[in-house]
Coordinates of C-alpha atoms and ligand atoms in Angstrom, one line a residue:
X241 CA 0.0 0.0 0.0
X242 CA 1.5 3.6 -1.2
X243 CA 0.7 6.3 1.5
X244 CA -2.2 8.7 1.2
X245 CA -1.0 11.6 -0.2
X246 CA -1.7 14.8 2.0
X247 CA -3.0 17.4 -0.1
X248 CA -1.9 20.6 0.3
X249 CA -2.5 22.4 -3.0
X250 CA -6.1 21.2 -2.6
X251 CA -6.9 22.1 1.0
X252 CA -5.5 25.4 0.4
X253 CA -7.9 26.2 -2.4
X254 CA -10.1 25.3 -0.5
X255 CA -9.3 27.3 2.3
X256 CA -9.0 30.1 0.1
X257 CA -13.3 29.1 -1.4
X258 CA -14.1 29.8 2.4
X259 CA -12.0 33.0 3.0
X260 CA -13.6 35.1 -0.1
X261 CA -17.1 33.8 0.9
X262 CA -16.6 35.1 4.8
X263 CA -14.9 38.2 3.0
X264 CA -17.9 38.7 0.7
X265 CA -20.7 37.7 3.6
X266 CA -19.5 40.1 5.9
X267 CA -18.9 43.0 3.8
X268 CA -14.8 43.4 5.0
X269 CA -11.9 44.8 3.3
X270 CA -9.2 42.9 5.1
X271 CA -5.9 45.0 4.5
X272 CA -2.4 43.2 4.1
X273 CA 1.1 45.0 3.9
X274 CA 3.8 42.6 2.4
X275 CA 7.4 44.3 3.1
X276 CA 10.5 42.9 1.5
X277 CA 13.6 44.6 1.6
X278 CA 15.9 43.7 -1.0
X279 CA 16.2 41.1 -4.5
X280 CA 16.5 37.4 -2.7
X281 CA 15.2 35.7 -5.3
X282 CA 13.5 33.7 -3.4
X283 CA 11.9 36.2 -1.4
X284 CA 10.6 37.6 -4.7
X285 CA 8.8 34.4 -5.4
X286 CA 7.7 34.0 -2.1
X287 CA 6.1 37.4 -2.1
X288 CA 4.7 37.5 -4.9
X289 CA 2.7 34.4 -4.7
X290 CA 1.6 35.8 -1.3
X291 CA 0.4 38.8 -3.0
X292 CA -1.5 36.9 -5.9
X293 CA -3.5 34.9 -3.2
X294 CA -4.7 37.7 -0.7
X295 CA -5.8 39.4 -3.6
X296 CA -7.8 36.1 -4.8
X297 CA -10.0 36.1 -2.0
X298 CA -10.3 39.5 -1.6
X299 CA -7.8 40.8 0.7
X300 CA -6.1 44.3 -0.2
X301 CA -2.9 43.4 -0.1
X302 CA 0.2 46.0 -1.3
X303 CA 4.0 44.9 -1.9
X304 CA 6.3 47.1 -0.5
X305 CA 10.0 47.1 -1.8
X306 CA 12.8 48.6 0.5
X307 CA 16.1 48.7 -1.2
X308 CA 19.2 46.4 -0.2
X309 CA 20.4 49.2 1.5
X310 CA 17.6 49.9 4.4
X311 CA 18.8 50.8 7.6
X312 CA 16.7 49.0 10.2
X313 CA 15.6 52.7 11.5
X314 CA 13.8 53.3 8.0
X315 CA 12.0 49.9 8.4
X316 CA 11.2 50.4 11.6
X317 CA 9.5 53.9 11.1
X318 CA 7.3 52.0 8.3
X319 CA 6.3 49.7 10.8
X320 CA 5.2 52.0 13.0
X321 CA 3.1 54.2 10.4
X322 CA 1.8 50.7 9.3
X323 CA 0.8 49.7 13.1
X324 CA -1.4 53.1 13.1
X325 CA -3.2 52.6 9.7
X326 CA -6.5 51.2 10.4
X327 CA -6.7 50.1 6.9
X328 CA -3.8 47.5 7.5
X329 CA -4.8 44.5 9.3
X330 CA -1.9 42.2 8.7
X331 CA 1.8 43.7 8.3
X332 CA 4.5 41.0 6.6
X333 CA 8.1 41.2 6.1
X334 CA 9.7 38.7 4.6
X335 CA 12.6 36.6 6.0
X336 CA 15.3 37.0 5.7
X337 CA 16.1 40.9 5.8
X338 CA 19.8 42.1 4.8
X339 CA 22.3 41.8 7.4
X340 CA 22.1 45.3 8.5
X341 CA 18.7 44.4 10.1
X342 CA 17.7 42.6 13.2
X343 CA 15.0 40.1 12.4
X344 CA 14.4 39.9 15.9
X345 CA 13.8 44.1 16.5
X346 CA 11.7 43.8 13.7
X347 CA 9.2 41.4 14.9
X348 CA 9.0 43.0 18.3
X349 CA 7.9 46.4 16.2
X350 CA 4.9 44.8 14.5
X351 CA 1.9 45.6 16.8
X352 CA 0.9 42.0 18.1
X353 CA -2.5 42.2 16.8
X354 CA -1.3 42.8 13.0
X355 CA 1.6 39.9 13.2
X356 CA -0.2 37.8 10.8
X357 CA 3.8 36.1 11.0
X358 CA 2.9 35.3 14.8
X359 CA 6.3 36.1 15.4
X360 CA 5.9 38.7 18.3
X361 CA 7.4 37.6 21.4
X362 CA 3.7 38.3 22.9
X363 CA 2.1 35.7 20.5
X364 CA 4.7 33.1 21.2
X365 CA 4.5 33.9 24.6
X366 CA 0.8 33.5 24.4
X367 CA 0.9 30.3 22.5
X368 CA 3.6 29.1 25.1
X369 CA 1.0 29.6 27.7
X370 CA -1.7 27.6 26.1
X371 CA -3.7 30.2 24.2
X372 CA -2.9 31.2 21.5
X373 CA -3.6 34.1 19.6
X374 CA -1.7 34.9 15.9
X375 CA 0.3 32.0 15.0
X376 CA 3.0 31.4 12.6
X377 CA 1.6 30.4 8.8
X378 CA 3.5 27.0 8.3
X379 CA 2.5 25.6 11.9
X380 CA -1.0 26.2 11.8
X381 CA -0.6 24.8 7.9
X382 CA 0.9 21.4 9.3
X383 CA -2.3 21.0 12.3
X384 CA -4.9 22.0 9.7
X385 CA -3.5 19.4 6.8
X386 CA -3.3 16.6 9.9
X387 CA -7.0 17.7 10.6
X388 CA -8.3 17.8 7.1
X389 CA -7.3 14.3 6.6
X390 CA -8.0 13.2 10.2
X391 CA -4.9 12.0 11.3
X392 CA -5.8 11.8 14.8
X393 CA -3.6 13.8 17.8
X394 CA -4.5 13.4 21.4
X395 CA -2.8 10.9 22.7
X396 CA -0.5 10.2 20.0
X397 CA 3.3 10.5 19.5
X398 CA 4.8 13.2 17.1
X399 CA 8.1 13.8 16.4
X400 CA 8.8 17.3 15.2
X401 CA 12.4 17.4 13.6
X402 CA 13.8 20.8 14.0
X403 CA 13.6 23.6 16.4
X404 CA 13.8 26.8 14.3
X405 CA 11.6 30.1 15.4
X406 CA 9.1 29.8 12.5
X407 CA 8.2 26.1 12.5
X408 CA 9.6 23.6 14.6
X409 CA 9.3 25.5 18.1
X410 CA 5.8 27.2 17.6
X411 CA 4.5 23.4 15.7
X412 CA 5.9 21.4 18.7
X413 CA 4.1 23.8 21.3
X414 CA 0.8 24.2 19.4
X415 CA 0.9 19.7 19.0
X416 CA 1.3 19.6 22.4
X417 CA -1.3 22.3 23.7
X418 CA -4.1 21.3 26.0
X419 CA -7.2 21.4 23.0
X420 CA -9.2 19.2 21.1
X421 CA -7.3 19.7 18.2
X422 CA -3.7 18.9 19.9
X423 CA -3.4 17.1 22.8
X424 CA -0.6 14.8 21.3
X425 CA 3.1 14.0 23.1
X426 CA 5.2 15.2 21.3
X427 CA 9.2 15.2 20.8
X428 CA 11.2 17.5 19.5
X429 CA 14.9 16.3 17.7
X430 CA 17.4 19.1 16.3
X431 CA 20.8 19.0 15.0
X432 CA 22.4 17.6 18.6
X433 CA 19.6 14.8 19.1
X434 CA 21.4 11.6 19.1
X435 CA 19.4 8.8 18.2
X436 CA 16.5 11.1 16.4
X437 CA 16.0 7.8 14.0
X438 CA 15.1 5.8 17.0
X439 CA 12.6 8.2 18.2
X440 CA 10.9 8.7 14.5
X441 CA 10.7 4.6 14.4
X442 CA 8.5 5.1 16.9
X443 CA 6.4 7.9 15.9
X444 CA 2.7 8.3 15.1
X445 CA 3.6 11.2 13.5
X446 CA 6.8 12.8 11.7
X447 CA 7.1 16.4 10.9
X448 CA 10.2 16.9 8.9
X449 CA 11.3 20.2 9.4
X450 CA 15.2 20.5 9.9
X451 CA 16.3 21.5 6.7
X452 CA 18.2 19.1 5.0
X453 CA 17.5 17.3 1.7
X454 CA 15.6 14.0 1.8
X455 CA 17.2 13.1 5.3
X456 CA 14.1 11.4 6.3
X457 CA 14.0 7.7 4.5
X458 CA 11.6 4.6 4.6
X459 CA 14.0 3.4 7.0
X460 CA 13.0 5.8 9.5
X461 CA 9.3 5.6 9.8
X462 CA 7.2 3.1 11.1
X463 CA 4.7 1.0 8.7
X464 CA 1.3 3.3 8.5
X465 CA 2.8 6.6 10.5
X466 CA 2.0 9.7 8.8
X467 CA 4.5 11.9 7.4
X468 CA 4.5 16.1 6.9
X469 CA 7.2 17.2 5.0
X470 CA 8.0 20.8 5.5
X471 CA 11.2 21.3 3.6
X472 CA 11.5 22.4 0.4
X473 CA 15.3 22.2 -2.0
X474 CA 15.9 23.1 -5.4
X475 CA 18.7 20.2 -6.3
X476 CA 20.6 19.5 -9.1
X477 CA 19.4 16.9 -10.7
X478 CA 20.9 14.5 -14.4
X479 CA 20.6 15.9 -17.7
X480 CA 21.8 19.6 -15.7
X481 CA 17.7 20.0 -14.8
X482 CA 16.5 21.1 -10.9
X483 CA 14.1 18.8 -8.6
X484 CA 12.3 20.2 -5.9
X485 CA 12.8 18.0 -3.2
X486 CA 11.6 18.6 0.6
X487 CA 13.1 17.0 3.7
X488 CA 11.8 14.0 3.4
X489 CA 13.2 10.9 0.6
X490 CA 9.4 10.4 -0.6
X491 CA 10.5 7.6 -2.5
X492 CA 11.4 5.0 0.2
X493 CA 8.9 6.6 2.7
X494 CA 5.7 6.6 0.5
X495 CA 5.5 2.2 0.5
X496 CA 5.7 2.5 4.5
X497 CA 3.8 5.5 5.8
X498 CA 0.0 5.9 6.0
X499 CA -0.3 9.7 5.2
X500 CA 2.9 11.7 3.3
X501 CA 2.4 15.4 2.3
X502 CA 3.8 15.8 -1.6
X503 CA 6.9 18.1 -2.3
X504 CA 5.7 20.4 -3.9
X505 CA 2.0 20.5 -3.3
X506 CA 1.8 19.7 0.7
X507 CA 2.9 22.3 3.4
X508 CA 3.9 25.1 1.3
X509 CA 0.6 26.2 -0.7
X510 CA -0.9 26.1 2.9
X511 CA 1.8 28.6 4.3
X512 CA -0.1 31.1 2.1
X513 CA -3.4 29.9 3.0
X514 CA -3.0 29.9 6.3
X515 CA -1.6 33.8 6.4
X516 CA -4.6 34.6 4.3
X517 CA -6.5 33.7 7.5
X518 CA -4.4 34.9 9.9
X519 CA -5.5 38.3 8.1
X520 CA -8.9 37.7 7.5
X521 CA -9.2 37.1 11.6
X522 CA -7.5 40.2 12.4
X523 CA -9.8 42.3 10.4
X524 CA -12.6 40.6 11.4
X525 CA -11.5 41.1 15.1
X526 CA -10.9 44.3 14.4
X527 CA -14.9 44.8 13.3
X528 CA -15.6 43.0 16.7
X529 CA -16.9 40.2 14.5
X530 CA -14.0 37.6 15.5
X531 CA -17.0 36.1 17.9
X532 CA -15.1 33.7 20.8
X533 CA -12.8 32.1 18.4
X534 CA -9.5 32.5 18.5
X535 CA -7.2 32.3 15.1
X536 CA -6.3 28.4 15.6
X537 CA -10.1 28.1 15.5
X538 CA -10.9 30.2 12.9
X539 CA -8.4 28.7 10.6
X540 CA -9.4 25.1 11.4
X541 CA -12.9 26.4 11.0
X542 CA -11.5 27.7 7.3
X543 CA -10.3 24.4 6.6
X544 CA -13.6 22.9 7.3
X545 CA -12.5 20.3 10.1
X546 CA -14.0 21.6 13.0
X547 CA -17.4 20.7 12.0
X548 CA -16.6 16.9 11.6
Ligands
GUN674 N1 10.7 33.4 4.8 C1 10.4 32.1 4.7 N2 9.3 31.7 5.3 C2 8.8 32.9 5.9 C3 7.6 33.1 6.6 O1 6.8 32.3 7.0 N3 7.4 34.4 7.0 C4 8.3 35.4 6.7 N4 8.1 36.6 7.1 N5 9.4 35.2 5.9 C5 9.6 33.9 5.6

């Protein structure tokens, strides 16, 4: 039996059907401000297919471009005009920033309400304490794909692989969180873990998200476990053409597991999605119309799982 595939590209298109409806039903104009400083080509693509989605369902959203050469005072004084407009809801800016800026000063600027990121040292702080409020895209990505396919949680053991500020840390907190959509034990492996491949053998659940090229191989996962792969490389491959590949060796995993998420097509069309409602919340809380839900909620409520 070949694992089922967990689809990404589909749930966020669906995500994004829900998101104009709400948009349209309650008459908002959710704002978003995108800011990228400087020409990582990456970053480029990354922002632009951010831009081409908000605007999809209805969100205003606006690029900004800072040149190479920003001081971190300059983006720092945008912030702060962007914190006071009431027509921006979310405020963005891409990762990474030239070397002259402190990613870290720079998500302390964004008000917390508008860090549609959730990289504010309140809303991880929040989230830490077992409520969260905005959360970062790819996490909440990862718990609404395990939702969407039912891939159940409480009780369960996931690995996360990696510890980095944007995924591993805030995915292995939110798994863990006292909620009916967490509830699982979860273990977290990073760079110094001896013995990781013992601990994913044993896994219900294996989030791939250290950043290394197919490191993750059938080998490593146990007959039926379900497998999130968060990574995403552009490798050469023969004949001098490219192959995306994520974190995970899909190859020899895809005859063992019971779930894998594609590369590309899994985690990272839901990244997008999942800022889109990270926006759409904030504007709707700021209409008073956020109701008692909190984002997690909302976005789970997005990707129609929370009715099941
Ligand atoms: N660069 C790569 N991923 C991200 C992300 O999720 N947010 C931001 N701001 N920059 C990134």
């Amino acid at each position: 039996m070949m694992a089922e595939r967990l689809d990404g590209k589909a749930l966020a298109k669906s995500i994004r059907a829900r998101l104009a409806e709400r948009i349209e039903r309650e008459g908002l104009r959710p704002g978003l401000l995108l800011i990228r400083v400087g020409e990582d080509p990456a970053s480029v693509v990354y922002v632009g297919g951010k831009e081409k989605a908000s605007k999809q369902v209805g969100i205003a959203s606006r690029v900004e471009v800072m040149p190479e050469s920003t001081s971190e005072s300059a983006l720092l004084a945008r912030i702060a005009e962007a914190n006071e407009d009431p027509s921006v809801h979310g405020i963005l800016v891409q990762l990474p920033v030239p070397k002259q800026i402190d990613p870290d000063r720079i998500a302390e600027a964004i008000a917390p309400h508008k860090d549609v990121d959730g990289l504010h040292p309140i809303n991880q702080g929040f989230l830490t304490l077992g409520a969260p409020r905005l959360v970062s895209c790819t996490p909440l990505g990862v718990l609404a794909l395990l939702h969407r396919y039912e891939v159940p949680l409480s009780g369960r053991h996931v690995v996360v692989l990696g510890r980095s500020q944007i995924v591993g840390r805030p995915l292995s907190v939110l798994l863990g969180l006292k909620a009916p959509w967490a509830d699982a034990t979860v273990t977290v492996c990073h760079s110094r873990s001896k013995g990781w491949e013992s601990l994913t053998r044993e896994a219900d659940v294996v989030i791939a998200a250290m950043g290394r090229p197919e490191a993750v191989t059938g080998q490593h996962i146990r007959p039926g476990a379900a497998v999130v792969d968060v990574g995403i490389h552009r490798i050469p491959r023969d004949h001098g053409k490219d192959a995306l590949v994520g974190d995970v060796h899909a190859e020899s995993v895809e005859p063992v597991a019971g779930f894998l998420s594609p590369v590309p097509g899994g985690v990272g069309p839901l990244t997008i999605a999942l800022l889109l409602t990270n926006t759409v919340y904030s504007a709707l809380a700021s209409a008073g119309k956020a109701g008692t839900s909190g984002p997690v909620e909302f976005a789970l409520e997005m990707a129609d799982v929370t009715s099941r």
